[in-house]
Amino acid sequence: SHKHKLDFRKSKDMCLSYIQDAMLQKQWKRAAEFLTFYIESLEKDFSTEHTGPSEIIWRIGTEILCHCSHSNMKEFNSFIEQMKTLGVKRYLKVCLEHAFHLLCNGQTDEAYQSLCLAESWRFGEQTTAQDKELKLIQAYRGLLDYYNWSKQKNALLEYDKDGFEDISVEQEMHNSFRKAALSLKEIIQIPGVWDLFVQCYVDLLEFYGDHEEARQVLSEYAYNSKFPANPNAHVYLYQFLKRHGEPRKSLISVLKILHDIVPSHELMIDFHAMLQKSKKRKKRRLGLEVIFAALDYAGWKENVKAWSCLARQVKQIIISDKHLEWIKQEWNSRKDWWPAFHFSRYLAKRNWQENESLAYEKALVAGIILGKDCKYFKYVSHQGYKDQKKKFRTLKKFVNKHSPVYLRISG
Amino acid sequence: EDYHEHCAQCSEVNWGLTDGGRFYCRTCHNVTERTREFVNSAVTLNTRIQTISKGLRKQEKNDEGWEWYVCEGFQFVLTKQAEALEVLGVCPQMKDEILCNFWRRYLQKSQQAYCNRPAGESIKVLSGCESSTDMDSEPERPSLLHLLPLSESDGDPLTDCSFGSSTGKVSESTSVCSGSVDGSLHFRKNQKDKLRMSMPMTLSFCYMALLWLRESMTLSDLLRFVVEGHIPYLNVFQCFPEKMKLYGLDLKIFCVESWPVYEEVHDKMLHLAAFLELPRFPDITDSCFLHPDMLCMKYLMEANLPDELHNWTCRVVKKIHIGEADFLTFVPENKSTRKVKYDVLAAAVIVVVLKLLFLLDDNYEWLLSDFAEERNKNNKEDGPYFEFKKWYKVIKNSLDMEQRKMDEERAKCLWRCEKPLFYSAKKKSKALKRRQIVVNLQHQFGKLSGSRQSAEKPNPSSFQLNWSEENTEGSCFHGHSLKGILQEKCGLLTAMNPDYWLCTVKLCTEKFCGHLAHYRDLDFPASYHFVLRLFSFLLRIQPSYIHEEVCAIEHKLFNKKLYKKPKYSTGQRK
């Protein structure tokens, strides 16, 4: 007979499931209605589960207020204020999410104030217990400082154009810079994914000419093994180095890592171009590998540039008659599936219809590697021939001329 | 117990009652002139409360409020409940005489345990926490009190408080424990056999009084009215006078966190009646509402079943002698006979009749229904034959809808009221703050939902489901005929159905497991389960209770054949 003692709890659990059902079906009014009946569970907090009623009410209430058409920011803010008082252990988290919400609604100033206020909150051992949230709050506050700095900077530039000067704005700008730089630097020292923060910090450093620090920061972010593997880190470093005219060698070494992590990255084309320009055989060999690897991915199937890169390199190799084995090596692991993946008759038709340049490049590659009798080449060159396109006549001639090559490749 | 004067002779405070109703000092046997007012039988509950309160007020009035005893609280509750019942149509006699007398008798019988200092016994010092854990083992009881920090049990609350002391002033440390004077005593173990008063037991009192008067209200009706809010139960302490402050352990006594359960209220009533040594209750005859013939008629109507079935219920009732006054009437002293639950009994009789006529094996009833349907198609002039299938569809729709409504209502149940509760003065401000937040949030989201504020109570009605013959959809089956399933044999109408299956071949021993039979819906035909579900909804009890009663009836009905027959018995049933 313990069962009947828990009717209060049972009815609140039932109420909660009605709320959840309503939310899943986007029936916000109904969810709000049931929430009103759930709210009194704050007063009898019997829950032994991890998520107590106050957290549930906070999260559900936020969702409902976001979606209910006739609620407004004022109501939302007053709701959040009450949520803050409800759970001291959650205080900073609520503040942080509130700030996000304000940002999403374009209320940057309010968000900034809220973050500043939260930053100065102290509550005995809770302050240390909520250390993570505090750091995040500082970080986002720093981000908003950057945003302010950016605005002030642009304002100054405008004045400058018009020949005006404004000392106060300039001072504010430097203030914002200092605050932003401090916070941003803090947060990116903690292992994690801080793309936005890193970019902003680097932007600040570059503006004030501290390239050395910027490079240091980006290298750390990309190469420190404590940080999670993040392709973007390498991209940022590459872009920075490129901006500052670093030699191709360092650019290549950065992109090499990117290629290892994300062979399908869009920068692979740039990488390939750089590698092709190199005098070193190894680099050009790598280039072939890179371009083949990129085209392994479905997202690249219709990338004309990529195909043209591959086509060009293949053509070069054929003409020079050197390093045919490179193609053979690359083709070896692909011969079983590339034909169906890229060079089917269906794709020939489609490519021809949609994008002649694409068809052209692909036909060249197909013709060389699969031979002039392959479906793809035959179809495309025939179409091109019919349309009397000179390009395709040249292509046909070229492939025919080098047709025995494919035997050596696929043999 | 509410008399704290020092004895003139020995200065002790140790009072008892003489036969004449006067206070006498147990220590030195000095008799006073002071009498207990409630011995006067003409006094109504209300005046009695006032007298006691007046008495207290004369003694002690501080700003904290009156001193009040737990039993006074319950007295209030009972008064309010009786008044509510009167509004529902119960005769005033119930409140003014019957309930009043029962309660008085209870106080008398149990006051021995409530008194100051039973001779020879020294007061045990109890800390607040000790008494709170001293309950019947309820390991998971979600109580306000498990949050009582141990520090609040500092000091000896009882030596300072109440009975022993001459001033009777409630000290600081007691006020932490409970607003009532004896709240912390309420859960002392040795009071168990004295039938400790509780909120569910107030309903046992009410039901007992209703039964005595043979009112037209079954226990399931009573409990339903409680859930629907027509009878004070949840947050009933709101009607306590301002000065009767309620907190701490009082909450555990008076704050209800779940709805009353039929079995519990019924069992408590049986114990109570025996404890009070009540005589045989007034006879339940066939003109009483509680008589199975009457209740069957009511339930048949509510279940939208043909009126003709009533003949059959009466026949079953007669055959197994459950319509006799001796069987139906409540005799508290008689511990051996199984006590009758009138509503469950009537429902079970109907279920048995349905089984007799329709077999309910998930096959035969549909066959019969098809025949009836055929006949109804071809013959539209004479009255329709009852079609089980049609009835099933109609009832299922209604039942599902009503069940859904009820589930939503339960989910929307508000357990708290405006009167904020807190279990100690320290927690008061936090509790008030919380209440404010709750009210604000309710207001905010209430506006958003655009919903009407708190649900209006549904009008109290005896019938939950109503079926009208005027309904042109033809969804009322009262007038339908059973001709299709009956045949005449030897001048008597019998069912065409030759078979019957017993719910159970052997009944359990109630002493061991508390029940005669157990129910698992998977073990039984779906039609049977459906019928149980219907009455389970109407009576607001678990299907297993009805099933149990069905088993009991079947065993009476087929008593002679039972030990001979296998589980699926064929044979005559009359």
Short mmCIF file of C-alpha atoms in Angstrom, two decimals, chain B residues 110 121 199 256 289 297 352 376 517:
data_model
loop_
_atom_site.label_atom_id
_atom_site.label_comp_id
_atom_site.label_asym_id
_atom_site.label_seq_id
_atom_site.Cartn_x
_atom_site.Cartn_y
_atom_site.Cartn_z
CA SER B 110 -9.25 6.30 22.85
CA GLU B 121 3.84 6.25 33.46
CA MET B 199 -7.40 11.69 7.26
CA VAL B 256 -2.97 14.73 2.31
CA PHE B 289 -30.43 1.77 -1.76
CA MET B 297 -30.60 -1.47 -11.26
CA VAL B 352 -21.70 -12.81 -13.43
CA ASN B 376 -32.51 -6.30 -36.23
CA ALA B 517 -8.51 -14.15 -5.81
#
